[in-house]
């Protein structure tokens, strides 16, 4: 008996993850959706079930737990399913000075954005090969520069980009590997990160647009997808800016992102940017 | 309450660049706490440093892939009346081979060490580093500047280290804390045996001794340089890598890794 191929999507309860789930479903793929226990996950699964043939498998797991990869594999096997595609979308960021943010929360970010992503990227390679599928890792334009004011987040995304580009080459031609480097997308990400300012219009894209671009890029076997003209320009502009300008500029931008008209920036940013 | 004594905490100090860094810090008059897995080697290093008329370093034998290790290092220092003035995150390893074929748990342990423990230790002692106007020296690699087919996880962890360190360099400057990422090329140490690289096949133009690299790292940290790339060959390589088209670069890295790997580490592709 052969296992039923599914698309395993993490962070699927909202934002880009949910948009990706809809795009994959619209193209006739069966899904397995991973997210923190959240009623929205079931709502999404019901919506997809109404339009598609099969209801997605829902896996309400916390991906920062070290044994979660094995548990996901077990549950998929119990459903008689195995991944043809893996989409690592779960991740979060935190704005603020690394020295002042909660260390445990920042280490949890490493566990999720880096460790869980690596585990899930490597765990199912055999089944990805069998189904001639692919791996989509959600990075960010943050991967292209260090992030004072968001230090751990940018570093985790740099990791994701480097790792995915290497895997792209290593798994060629049997398995497609794509890194998605989106600019700002209005989702729950901003609330979690502590970003209050409006997103820059020239760079912001909708989750649906980003998901569509990512899907097309993955299917075409592209190494890298940067959605939106603004972000494409930004990516090529960043390496040209000297670090002595770029790094304080990034810190200033992060301070601006945290600001709300009624509220002043936290002490650290006042001290640094006086 | 008696005042705490400042020390430089050096991880992965039992051999290689870590041991060399310990000697350089000691020679420049810093007291040390040396961290590593292999107690006999750490003791030998401590004895040797003491024999040169310096204070004997505190030896902390610990496995940094365990998540509670940074806390325990903090306790050890506190119990001895010491506080960190410098943190040198040198502990780390790499593995050559295809990521999908290498042992997964060994690769995840690499993340726990190269990324997680480094982040934890970099942030844990900020208060004492600021009080002492000290610094953080994070050992990355020129691998940070390019993705590494054939060594995928290692390159990714090192690009994390550089990005994180550069951001910290900017964030911590107002507190008087120096932050430097040291990006050496190949250095003949135990690293290569662990990684599965044939030490006889290191490129001569890029290879430097651990002692020389440690001295460059120390000098760079004291001058608060953001990134230190020791050796002109490696400096040149860094810029070539940035300018080269990615597709060619990835293929070239893949071939290089395959060429340098010990035969048992590189099973034939299916």
Short mmCIF file of C-alpha atoms in Angstrom, two decimals:
data_model
loop_
_atom_site.label_atom_id
_atom_site.label_comp_id
_atom_site.label_asym_id
_atom_site.label_seq_id
_atom_site.Cartn_x
_atom_site.Cartn_y
_atom_site.Cartn_z
CA UNK A 1 0.00 0.00 0.00
CA UNK A 2 1.38 3.38 -0.89
CA UNK A 3 0.89 6.35 1.39
CA UNK A 4 -1.26 9.27 0.29
CA UNK A 5 0.87 12.31 -0.67
CA UNK A 6 0.10 15.50 1.28
CA UNK A 7 1.50 18.99 1.56
CA UNK A 8 2.75 19.56 5.11
CA UNK A 9 2.37 23.26 6.01
CA UNK A 10 3.49 24.72 9.34
CA UNK A 11 2.20 27.98 10.79
CA UNK A 12 -0.96 27.38 8.79
CA UNK A 13 -3.60 28.92 11.05
CA UNK A 14 -3.21 32.46 9.70
CA UNK A 15 -1.23 34.84 7.51
CA UNK A 16 1.05 33.56 4.76
CA UNK A 17 0.69 29.96 6.00
CA UNK A 18 -3.09 29.99 5.66
CA UNK A 19 -2.82 31.69 2.24
CA UNK A 20 -0.37 29.00 1.12
CA UNK A 21 -2.75 26.30 2.34
CA UNK A 22 -5.52 27.77 0.17
CA UNK A 23 -3.25 28.01 -2.88
CA UNK A 24 -2.07 24.39 -2.56
CA UNK A 25 -5.66 23.23 -2.01
CA UNK A 26 -6.84 25.18 -5.05
CA UNK A 27 -4.26 23.28 -7.13
CA UNK A 28 -5.66 19.96 -5.96
CA UNK A 29 -3.17 19.01 -3.26
CA UNK A 30 -4.23 17.29 -0.04
CA UNK A 31 -2.98 19.06 3.06
CA UNK A 32 -1.65 18.46 6.54
CA UNK A 33 -1.71 21.67 8.56
CA UNK A 34 0.46 22.28 11.62
CA UNK A 35 -0.14 25.19 13.99
CA UNK A 36 -0.37 25.96 17.68
CA UNK A 37 -3.73 24.82 19.07
CA UNK A 38 -6.06 27.50 17.64
CA UNK A 39 -9.76 27.39 16.64
CA UNK A 40 -8.80 29.22 13.42
CA UNK A 41 -6.97 26.11 12.24
CA UNK A 42 -10.21 24.11 12.26
CA UNK A 43 -12.11 26.96 10.63
CA UNK A 44 -9.56 26.96 7.81
CA UNK A 45 -9.69 23.17 7.52
CA UNK A 46 -13.52 23.31 7.25
CA UNK A 47 -13.38 26.03 4.58
CA UNK A 48 -10.91 24.02 2.54
CA UNK A 49 -12.96 20.83 3.06
CA UNK A 50 -16.04 22.60 1.66
CA UNK A 51 -14.24 23.38 -1.60
CA UNK A 52 -11.82 20.46 -1.96
CA UNK A 53 -12.21 16.70 -1.97
CA UNK A 54 -10.53 15.92 1.31
CA UNK A 55 -10.48 17.67 4.68
CA UNK A 56 -6.90 18.65 5.63
CA UNK A 57 -5.27 16.72 8.46
CA UNK A 58 -4.89 19.15 11.38
CA UNK A 59 -1.89 18.79 13.68
CA UNK A 60 -2.16 21.17 16.64
CA UNK A 61 1.48 21.05 17.80
CA UNK A 62 3.95 23.47 19.35
CA UNK A 63 6.95 23.33 17.02
CA UNK A 64 9.39 24.61 19.67
CA UNK A 65 9.18 21.19 21.37
CA UNK A 66 12.23 19.12 20.43
CA UNK A 67 10.32 15.88 19.76
CA UNK A 68 7.71 17.47 17.52
CA UNK A 69 9.24 16.29 14.24
CA UNK A 70 8.91 12.66 15.30
CA UNK A 71 5.35 13.24 16.53
CA UNK A 72 4.31 14.83 13.23
CA UNK A 73 5.79 11.87 11.33
CA UNK A 74 3.86 9.46 13.58
CA UNK A 75 0.56 11.25 13.12
CA UNK A 76 0.99 11.42 9.34
CA UNK A 77 1.76 7.69 9.24
CA UNK A 78 -1.35 7.02 11.35
CA UNK A 79 -3.36 8.88 8.67
CA UNK A 80 -1.70 6.83 5.93
CA UNK A 81 -0.16 10.01 4.54
CA UNK A 82 3.36 11.18 3.75
CA UNK A 83 4.66 14.56 2.61
CA UNK A 84 5.15 15.26 -1.08
CA UNK A 85 5.82 18.89 -0.20
CA UNK A 86 6.97 20.49 3.05
CA UNK A 87 6.27 24.18 3.64
CA UNK A 88 8.07 25.64 6.64
CA UNK A 89 6.13 28.79 7.31
CA UNK A 90 5.92 28.84 11.13
CA UNK A 91 8.11 31.54 12.64
CA UNK A 92 8.05 34.74 14.58
CA UNK A 93 10.16 37.85 15.17
CA UNK A 94 10.64 40.27 18.04
CA UNK A 95 11.48 43.94 17.71
CA UNK A 96 13.67 45.50 20.39
CA UNK A 97 17.19 45.34 21.76
CA UNK A 98 18.37 41.74 22.01
CA UNK A 99 19.82 42.51 25.44
CA UNK A 100 16.45 43.79 26.73
CA UNK A 101 14.05 41.30 25.15
CA UNK A 102 13.22 38.12 27.05
CA UNK A 103 16.13 35.68 26.43
CA UNK A 104 13.87 32.61 26.70
CA UNK A 105 11.55 34.01 24.03
CA UNK A 106 14.50 34.71 21.73
CA UNK A 107 15.85 31.18 22.22
CA UNK A 108 12.37 29.84 21.47
CA UNK A 109 12.60 31.82 18.22
CA UNK A 110 15.81 29.94 17.40
CA UNK A 111 14.09 26.65 18.26
CA UNK A 112 11.21 27.44 15.90
CA UNK A 113 12.73 29.46 13.03
CA UNK A 114 15.95 27.42 12.85
CA UNK A 115 15.76 24.07 14.65
CA UNK A 116 12.22 22.95 13.78
CA UNK A 117 12.64 24.19 10.20
CA UNK A 118 15.85 22.16 9.80
CA UNK A 119 14.28 19.07 11.36
CA UNK A 120 11.22 19.17 9.08
CA UNK A 121 13.34 20.03 6.01
CA UNK A 122 15.47 16.90 6.44
CA UNK A 123 13.07 14.42 8.03
CA UNK A 124 10.93 13.76 4.95
CA UNK A 125 13.48 13.99 2.14
CA UNK A 126 12.94 10.34 1.12
CA UNK A 127 9.22 10.82 0.70
CA UNK A 128 9.74 14.17 -1.10
CA UNK A 129 12.01 12.29 -3.53
CA UNK A 130 9.45 9.52 -4.02
CA UNK A 131 6.76 12.00 -4.96
CA UNK A 132 9.13 14.32 -6.88
CA UNK A 133 7.88 17.08 -4.60
CA UNK A 134 9.53 20.04 -2.97
CA UNK A 135 10.46 22.10 0.03
CA UNK A 136 9.38 25.71 0.55
CA UNK A 137 11.13 27.55 3.39
CA UNK A 138 9.74 30.93 4.34
CA UNK A 139 12.60 33.32 5.01
CA UNK A 140 12.30 37.09 4.62
CA UNK A 141 14.07 40.06 3.01
CA UNK A 142 15.52 40.35 6.53
CA UNK A 143 17.82 37.51 5.45
CA UNK A 144 19.77 39.96 3.29
CA UNK A 145 21.00 42.20 6.11
CA UNK A 146 21.87 42.03 9.80
CA UNK A 147 19.10 43.48 11.95
CA UNK A 148 20.02 45.79 14.80
CA UNK A 149 16.72 46.15 16.67
CA UNK A 150 15.68 42.69 15.48
CA UNK A 151 19.00 40.86 15.80
CA UNK A 152 17.94 37.26 16.41
CA UNK A 153 15.13 37.35 13.84
CA UNK A 154 17.31 38.57 10.98
CA UNK A 155 19.99 36.04 11.92
CA UNK A 156 17.48 33.16 11.90
CA UNK A 157 16.26 34.22 8.45
CA UNK A 158 19.85 34.48 7.18
CA UNK A 159 20.23 30.89 8.36
CA UNK A 160 17.08 29.82 6.50
CA UNK A 161 18.27 31.43 3.26
CA UNK A 162 21.77 29.93 3.40
CA UNK A 163 20.47 26.48 4.37
CA UNK A 164 17.77 26.47 1.67
CA UNK A 165 20.14 27.61 -1.08
CA UNK A 166 22.54 24.81 -0.16
CA UNK A 167 19.71 22.24 -0.07
CA UNK A 168 18.46 23.53 -3.43
CA UNK A 169 21.75 22.44 -4.94
CA UNK A 170 22.11 19.22 -2.90
CA UNK A 171 18.62 17.87 -3.70
CA UNK A 172 18.65 18.84 -7.38
CA UNK A 173 17.08 17.57 -9.57
CA UNK A 174 14.76 15.22 -7.67
CA UNK A 175 13.39 17.67 -5.10
CA UNK A 176 12.66 21.35 -5.65
CA UNK A 177 13.82 23.69 -2.87
CA UNK A 178 12.77 27.34 -2.71
CA UNK A 179 13.44 30.08 -0.18
CA UNK A 180 10.64 32.64 0.00
CA UNK A 181 11.99 36.07 0.96
CA UNK A 182 8.95 38.27 1.34
CA UNK A 183 8.95 41.86 2.49
CA UNK A 184 6.46 43.10 5.08
CA UNK A 185 3.08 41.33 4.90
CA UNK A 186 0.24 42.46 7.16
CA UNK A 187 -0.48 39.40 9.35
CA UNK A 188 -0.38 38.46 13.04
CA UNK A 189 3.42 38.56 12.66
CA UNK A 190 3.48 42.30 13.35
CA UNK A 191 1.45 42.04 16.56
CA UNK A 192 3.68 39.28 17.86
CA UNK A 193 6.85 41.18 16.91
CA UNK A 194 5.68 44.44 18.47
CA UNK A 195 5.47 46.42 15.23
CA UNK A 196 2.87 49.18 15.49
CA UNK A 197 3.70 51.56 12.64
CA UNK A 198 2.04 51.23 9.24
CA UNK A 199 4.02 49.01 6.87
CA UNK A 200 5.97 50.76 4.08
CA UNK A 201 3.62 50.94 1.09
CA UNK A 202 6.35 50.38 -1.50
CA UNK A 203 7.29 47.01 0.06
CA UNK A 204 4.11 45.60 1.63
CA UNK A 205 2.31 42.76 -0.17
CA UNK A 206 -0.84 40.82 0.70
CA UNK A 207 -0.47 37.26 2.04
CA UNK A 208 -2.45 35.97 -0.96
CA UNK A 209 -0.09 37.59 -3.47
CA UNK A 210 2.99 36.32 -1.63
CA UNK A 211 1.56 32.80 -1.40
CA UNK A 212 0.72 32.77 -5.11
CA UNK A 213 4.23 33.94 -6.06
CA UNK A 214 5.81 31.38 -3.74
CA UNK A 215 3.74 28.52 -5.13
CA UNK A 216 4.60 29.45 -8.72
CA UNK A 217 8.29 29.79 -7.83
CA UNK A 218 8.40 26.44 -6.05
CA UNK A 219 6.70 24.62 -8.88
CA UNK A 220 9.10 26.21 -11.37
CA UNK A 221 12.06 25.05 -9.25
CA UNK A 222 13.32 28.56 -8.48
CA UNK A 223 15.98 28.84 -5.78
CA UNK A 224 14.71 32.14 -4.48
CA UNK A 225 11.41 34.02 -4.63
CA UNK A 226 11.27 37.70 -3.68
CA UNK A 227 7.69 38.91 -4.18
CA UNK A 228 7.04 42.48 -5.26
CA UNK A 229 9.08 44.96 -7.32
CA UNK A 230 9.98 47.05 -4.27
CA UNK A 231 11.49 44.09 -2.44
CA UNK A 232 13.34 42.92 -5.56
CA UNK A 233 14.98 46.35 -5.85
CA UNK A 234 15.68 46.44 -2.11
CA UNK A 235 17.44 43.11 -2.25
CA UNK A 236 19.90 44.31 -4.88
CA UNK A 237 20.30 47.70 -3.22
CA UNK A 238 21.20 46.39 0.25
CA UNK A 239 24.63 44.93 -0.61
CA UNK A 240 25.66 48.29 -2.11
CA UNK A 241 25.03 50.25 1.08
CA UNK A 242 28.06 50.48 3.41
CA UNK A 243 27.46 48.72 6.70
CA UNK A 244 28.26 51.86 8.74
CA UNK A 245 25.18 53.46 7.17
CA UNK A 246 23.03 50.34 6.83
CA UNK A 247 23.23 49.12 10.44
CA UNK A 248 22.28 52.37 12.22
CA UNK A 249 19.66 52.91 9.51
CA UNK A 250 18.10 49.54 10.28
CA UNK A 251 18.13 50.34 14.01
CA UNK A 252 16.37 53.61 13.30
CA UNK A 253 13.77 51.86 11.15
CA UNK A 254 13.06 49.33 13.89
CA UNK A 255 12.65 52.09 16.43
CA UNK A 256 10.21 53.77 14.09
CA UNK A 257 8.31 50.50 13.63
CA UNK A 258 7.73 50.21 17.37
CA UNK A 259 6.47 53.75 17.76
CA UNK A 260 2.86 54.60 18.23
CA UNK A 261 1.76 58.25 18.18
CA UNK A 262 0.77 58.20 21.87
CA UNK A 263 3.67 56.12 22.99
CA UNK A 264 7.38 56.77 23.16
CA UNK A 265 10.08 54.30 22.16
CA UNK A 266 11.50 52.18 24.98
CA UNK A 267 14.55 53.35 26.90
CA UNK A 268 17.08 51.46 24.83
CA UNK A 269 16.19 53.15 21.58
CA UNK A 270 16.10 56.58 23.18
CA UNK A 271 19.56 55.98 24.57
CA UNK A 272 21.00 54.69 21.33
CA UNK A 273 19.49 57.24 19.00
CA UNK A 274 19.65 60.37 21.07
CA UNK B 1 30.16 41.97 49.73
CA UNK B 2 33.49 41.56 48.03
CA UNK B 3 33.84 42.81 44.50
CA UNK B 4 33.61 40.23 41.75
CA UNK B 5 36.70 39.53 39.69
CA UNK B 6 36.45 39.93 35.89
CA UNK B 7 37.27 36.96 33.66
CA UNK B 8 37.20 36.15 29.98
CA UNK B 9 34.95 33.13 29.39
CA UNK B 10 36.21 31.03 26.45
CA UNK B 11 34.17 28.11 25.10
CA UNK B 12 35.62 25.20 23.14
CA UNK B 13 38.96 25.94 24.80
CA UNK B 14 40.29 22.38 24.99
CA UNK B 15 41.99 22.57 21.60
CA UNK B 16 42.43 24.47 18.34
CA UNK B 17 41.52 28.15 18.00
CA UNK B 18 39.87 28.11 21.45
CA UNK B 19 43.04 27.01 23.24
CA UNK B 20 45.04 29.53 21.20
CA UNK B 21 42.60 32.30 22.16
CA UNK B 22 42.93 31.30 25.83
CA UNK B 23 46.71 31.71 25.60
CA UNK B 24 46.41 35.09 23.86
CA UNK B 25 43.94 36.42 26.44
CA UNK B 26 46.15 35.11 29.29
CA UNK B 27 49.27 36.65 27.74
CA UNK B 28 47.46 39.99 27.68
CA UNK B 29 46.77 39.81 31.40
CA UNK B 30 43.16 38.58 31.46
CA UNK B 31 42.01 36.01 33.99
CA UNK B 32 40.14 33.15 32.34
CA UNK B 33 37.33 30.67 32.66
CA UNK B 34 37.81 27.91 30.09
CA UNK B 35 34.80 25.86 28.99
CA UNK B 36 34.86 22.58 27.10
CA UNK B 37 33.87 18.94 27.16
CA UNK B 38 37.28 17.40 27.75
CA UNK B 39 38.42 18.07 31.31
CA UNK B 40 41.95 16.57 31.01
CA UNK B 41 42.77 18.86 28.08
CA UNK B 42 41.32 21.89 29.86
CA UNK B 43 43.36 21.07 32.99
CA UNK B 44 46.53 20.71 30.92
CA UNK B 45 45.83 24.09 29.31
CA UNK B 46 45.17 25.67 32.71
CA UNK B 47 48.40 24.21 34.13
CA UNK B 48 50.36 25.46 31.15
CA UNK B 49 48.95 28.98 31.51
CA UNK B 50 49.68 28.89 35.26
CA UNK B 51 53.25 27.73 34.50
CA UNK B 52 53.74 30.95 32.52
CA UNK B 53 53.20 32.92 35.71
CA UNK B 54 49.52 33.79 35.12
CA UNK B 55 46.55 33.03 37.37
CA UNK B 56 45.29 29.52 36.83
CA UNK B 57 42.09 29.63 34.71
CA UNK B 58 38.85 28.29 36.16
CA UNK B 59 38.06 25.03 34.36
CA UNK B 60 34.37 24.43 33.58
CA UNK B 61 33.89 20.99 31.98
CA UNK B 62 30.48 21.08 30.34
CA UNK B 63 28.66 20.00 27.17
CA UNK B 64 27.24 23.14 25.55
CA UNK B 65 24.70 21.25 23.43
CA UNK B 66 22.69 20.83 26.65
CA UNK B 67 20.19 23.65 27.00
CA UNK B 68 20.94 24.28 30.71
CA UNK B 69 24.72 24.69 30.20
CA UNK B 70 24.77 28.50 29.94
CA UNK B 71 22.87 28.75 33.24
CA UNK B 72 25.35 26.40 34.87
CA UNK B 73 28.29 28.45 33.58
CA UNK B 74 26.67 31.49 35.24
CA UNK B 75 26.38 29.58 38.52
CA UNK B 76 29.99 28.37 38.34
CA UNK B 77 31.25 31.92 37.85
CA UNK B 78 29.05 33.29 40.64
CA UNK B 79 30.14 30.59 43.08
CA UNK B 80 33.81 31.49 42.49
CA UNK B 81 33.24 35.26 42.87
CA UNK B 82 33.83 35.85 39.16
CA UNK B 83 31.94 37.75 36.49
CA UNK B 84 32.31 37.78 32.73
CA UNK B 85 34.13 40.75 31.19
CA UNK B 86 34.58 38.98 27.87
CA UNK B 87 32.65 36.15 26.22
CA UNK B 88 34.42 34.20 23.51
CA UNK B 89 32.00 31.86 21.74
CA UNK B 90 34.41 29.55 20.00
CA UNK B 91 32.81 26.12 20.53
CA UNK B 92 31.33 24.74 17.34
CA UNK B 93 31.61 21.99 14.77
CA UNK B 94 30.77 21.22 11.17
CA UNK B 95 29.91 18.12 9.18
CA UNK B 96 30.75 17.47 5.53
CA UNK B 97 28.28 15.46 3.49
CA UNK B 98 24.80 15.76 2.06
CA UNK B 99 22.44 17.13 4.70
CA UNK B 100 19.78 14.55 3.87
CA UNK B 101 22.26 11.68 4.31
CA UNK B 102 24.09 12.86 7.44
CA UNK B 103 22.76 11.93 10.87
CA UNK B 104 19.87 14.28 11.61
CA UNK B 105 20.30 14.45 15.37
CA UNK B 106 23.99 15.29 14.98
CA UNK B 107 23.03 18.14 12.68
CA UNK B 108 20.38 19.43 15.09
CA UNK B 109 22.97 19.25 17.90
CA UNK B 110 25.14 21.46 15.67
CA UNK B 111 22.36 24.05 15.74
CA UNK B 112 22.09 23.70 19.52
CA UNK B 113 25.80 24.44 19.85
CA UNK B 114 26.72 26.81 17.00
CA UNK B 115 23.50 28.84 17.18
CA UNK B 116 21.52 28.35 20.37
CA UNK B 117 24.31 28.19 22.98
CA UNK B 118 26.13 31.04 21.23
CA UNK B 119 23.01 33.23 21.32
CA UNK B 120 22.32 32.34 24.94
CA UNK B 121 25.88 33.07 26.11
CA UNK B 122 26.07 36.28 24.06
CA UNK B 123 22.99 37.69 25.79
CA UNK B 124 23.29 36.19 29.29
CA UNK B 125 26.14 38.29 30.65
CA UNK B 126 25.39 41.68 29.05
CA UNK B 127 25.18 43.45 32.44
CA UNK B 128 28.63 42.40 33.57
CA UNK B 129 30.10 42.97 30.10
CA UNK B 130 28.76 46.54 30.23
CA UNK B 131 30.07 47.09 33.77
CA UNK B 132 33.53 45.93 32.70
CA UNK B 133 33.33 47.62 29.29
CA UNK B 134 34.32 44.25 27.85
CA UNK B 135 33.23 42.45 24.74
CA UNK B 136 31.92 39.47 22.82
CA UNK B 137 34.06 37.57 20.31
CA UNK B 138 31.97 35.19 18.22
CA UNK B 139 33.91 32.73 16.09
CA UNK B 140 32.20 32.36 12.72
CA UNK B 141 33.96 31.37 9.50
CA UNK B 142 34.35 32.53 5.91
CA UNK B 143 31.69 29.86 5.34
CA UNK B 144 29.27 32.53 6.59
CA UNK B 145 29.58 34.44 3.31
CA UNK B 146 28.20 31.74 1.04
CA UNK B 147 25.69 28.88 1.20
CA UNK B 148 27.43 25.51 1.47
CA UNK B 149 26.13 22.58 -0.58
CA UNK B 150 28.00 19.63 0.94
CA UNK B 151 28.18 21.40 4.31
CA UNK B 152 24.75 23.04 4.34
CA UNK B 153 24.03 23.22 8.05
CA UNK B 154 27.50 24.44 9.01
CA UNK B 155 27.46 27.35 6.53
CA UNK B 156 23.95 28.31 7.63
CA UNK B 157 24.88 28.33 11.33
CA UNK B 158 27.91 30.51 10.59
CA UNK B 159 25.90 32.99 8.51
CA UNK B 160 23.58 33.21 11.52
CA UNK B 161 26.57 34.00 13.73
CA UNK B 162 27.80 36.82 11.49
CA UNK B 163 24.35 38.40 11.07
CA UNK B 164 23.63 38.18 14.80
CA UNK B 165 27.05 39.53 15.78
CA UNK B 166 26.89 42.45 13.33
CA UNK B 167 23.49 43.44 14.74
CA UNK B 168 24.76 43.15 18.32
CA UNK B 169 27.82 45.22 17.36
CA UNK B 170 25.50 48.12 16.55
CA UNK B 171 23.07 47.53 19.43
CA UNK B 172 25.69 47.22 22.17
CA UNK B 173 28.04 50.01 21.08
CA UNK B 174 26.26 52.60 23.29
CA UNK B 175 26.80 50.33 26.31
CA UNK B 176 30.54 50.25 25.67
CA UNK B 177 30.52 46.56 24.74
CA UNK B 178 32.71 45.51 21.83
CA UNK B 179 31.33 42.83 19.50
CA UNK B 180 33.42 41.11 16.83
CA UNK B 181 32.72 38.25 14.46
CA UNK B 182 35.92 36.35 13.66
CA UNK B 183 35.70 34.71 10.21
CA UNK B 184 38.78 32.55 9.67
CA UNK B 185 39.42 30.41 6.61
CA UNK B 186 40.73 26.89 7.07
CA UNK B 187 42.82 26.40 10.22
CA UNK B 188 44.45 23.00 10.83
CA UNK B 189 42.75 21.82 14.06
CA UNK B 190 40.60 18.92 15.24
CA UNK B 191 37.69 20.64 13.47
CA UNK B 192 38.49 18.85 10.22
CA UNK B 193 38.65 15.37 11.73
CA UNK B 194 35.23 15.89 13.28
CA UNK B 195 33.81 17.39 10.09
CA UNK B 196 35.14 14.59 7.88
CA UNK B 197 37.50 16.79 5.86
CA UNK B 198 40.86 15.45 4.71
CA UNK B 199 43.29 17.79 6.50
CA UNK B 200 45.90 17.17 3.77
CA UNK B 201 43.65 18.81 1.20
CA UNK B 202 43.34 22.28 2.78
CA UNK B 203 44.13 25.08 0.32
CA UNK B 204 47.53 26.51 1.26
CA UNK B 205 46.77 30.08 0.21
CA UNK B 206 43.91 30.31 2.69
CA UNK B 207 45.18 28.20 5.58
CA UNK B 208 46.49 29.97 8.70
CA UNK B 209 47.68 28.70 12.08
CA UNK B 210 45.35 28.73 15.09
CA UNK B 211 47.78 30.98 17.00
CA UNK B 212 47.86 33.58 14.26
CA UNK B 213 44.08 33.56 13.84
CA UNK B 214 43.61 33.88 17.61
CA UNK B 215 45.93 36.89 17.73
CA UNK B 216 44.03 38.54 14.85
CA UNK B 217 40.74 37.87 16.61
CA UNK B 218 41.97 39.31 19.89
CA UNK B 219 43.39 42.45 18.25
CA UNK B 220 40.19 42.93 16.25
CA UNK B 221 38.02 42.62 19.34
CA UNK B 222 40.12 45.10 21.31
CA UNK B 223 39.83 47.61 18.46
CA UNK B 224 36.08 46.81 18.27
CA UNK B 225 36.18 45.74 14.62
CA UNK B 226 32.81 44.39 13.48
CA UNK B 227 34.16 41.58 11.31
CA UNK B 228 37.70 40.15 11.26
CA UNK B 229 38.75 38.02 8.29
CA UNK B 230 42.32 36.84 8.95
CA UNK B 231 44.67 36.55 5.97
CA UNK B 232 44.70 38.35 2.61
CA UNK B 233 43.62 35.22 0.73
CA UNK B 234 40.46 34.96 2.80
CA UNK B 235 39.80 38.71 2.59
CA UNK B 236 39.98 38.45 -1.18
CA UNK B 237 37.79 35.35 -1.22
CA UNK B 238 35.09 37.15 0.77
CA UNK B 239 34.69 39.77 -1.95
CA UNK B 240 34.94 37.32 -4.83
CA UNK B 241 32.17 35.28 -3.19
CA UNK B 242 29.92 38.34 -2.93
CA UNK B 243 30.45 39.21 -6.60
CA UNK B 244 30.16 35.69 -8.07
CA UNK B 245 26.83 34.51 -9.53
CA UNK B 246 25.09 32.21 -7.06
CA UNK B 247 24.53 29.35 -9.48
CA UNK B 248 28.23 29.01 -10.27
CA UNK B 249 29.15 29.52 -6.62
CA UNK B 250 26.85 26.76 -5.39
CA UNK B 251 28.19 24.28 -7.92
CA UNK B 252 31.78 25.19 -7.10
CA UNK B 253 31.21 24.81 -3.34
CA UNK B 254 29.57 21.45 -3.91
CA UNK B 255 32.54 20.17 -5.92
CA UNK B 256 35.05 21.57 -3.42
CA UNK B 257 33.36 19.83 -0.49
CA UNK B 258 33.21 16.54 -2.34
CA UNK B 259 36.90 16.83 -3.21
CA UNK B 260 37.97 17.48 0.37
CA UNK B 261 35.72 15.01 2.13
CA UNK B 262 37.18 11.84 3.58
CA UNK B 263 35.96 9.01 1.30
CA UNK B 264 33.78 7.36 3.97
CA UNK B 265 31.87 10.62 4.47
CA UNK B 266 30.71 10.97 0.91
CA UNK B 267 28.65 8.01 -0.24
CA UNK B 268 28.00 7.88 -3.97
CA UNK B 269 24.93 9.74 -5.16
CA UNK B 270 22.02 7.61 -6.14
#
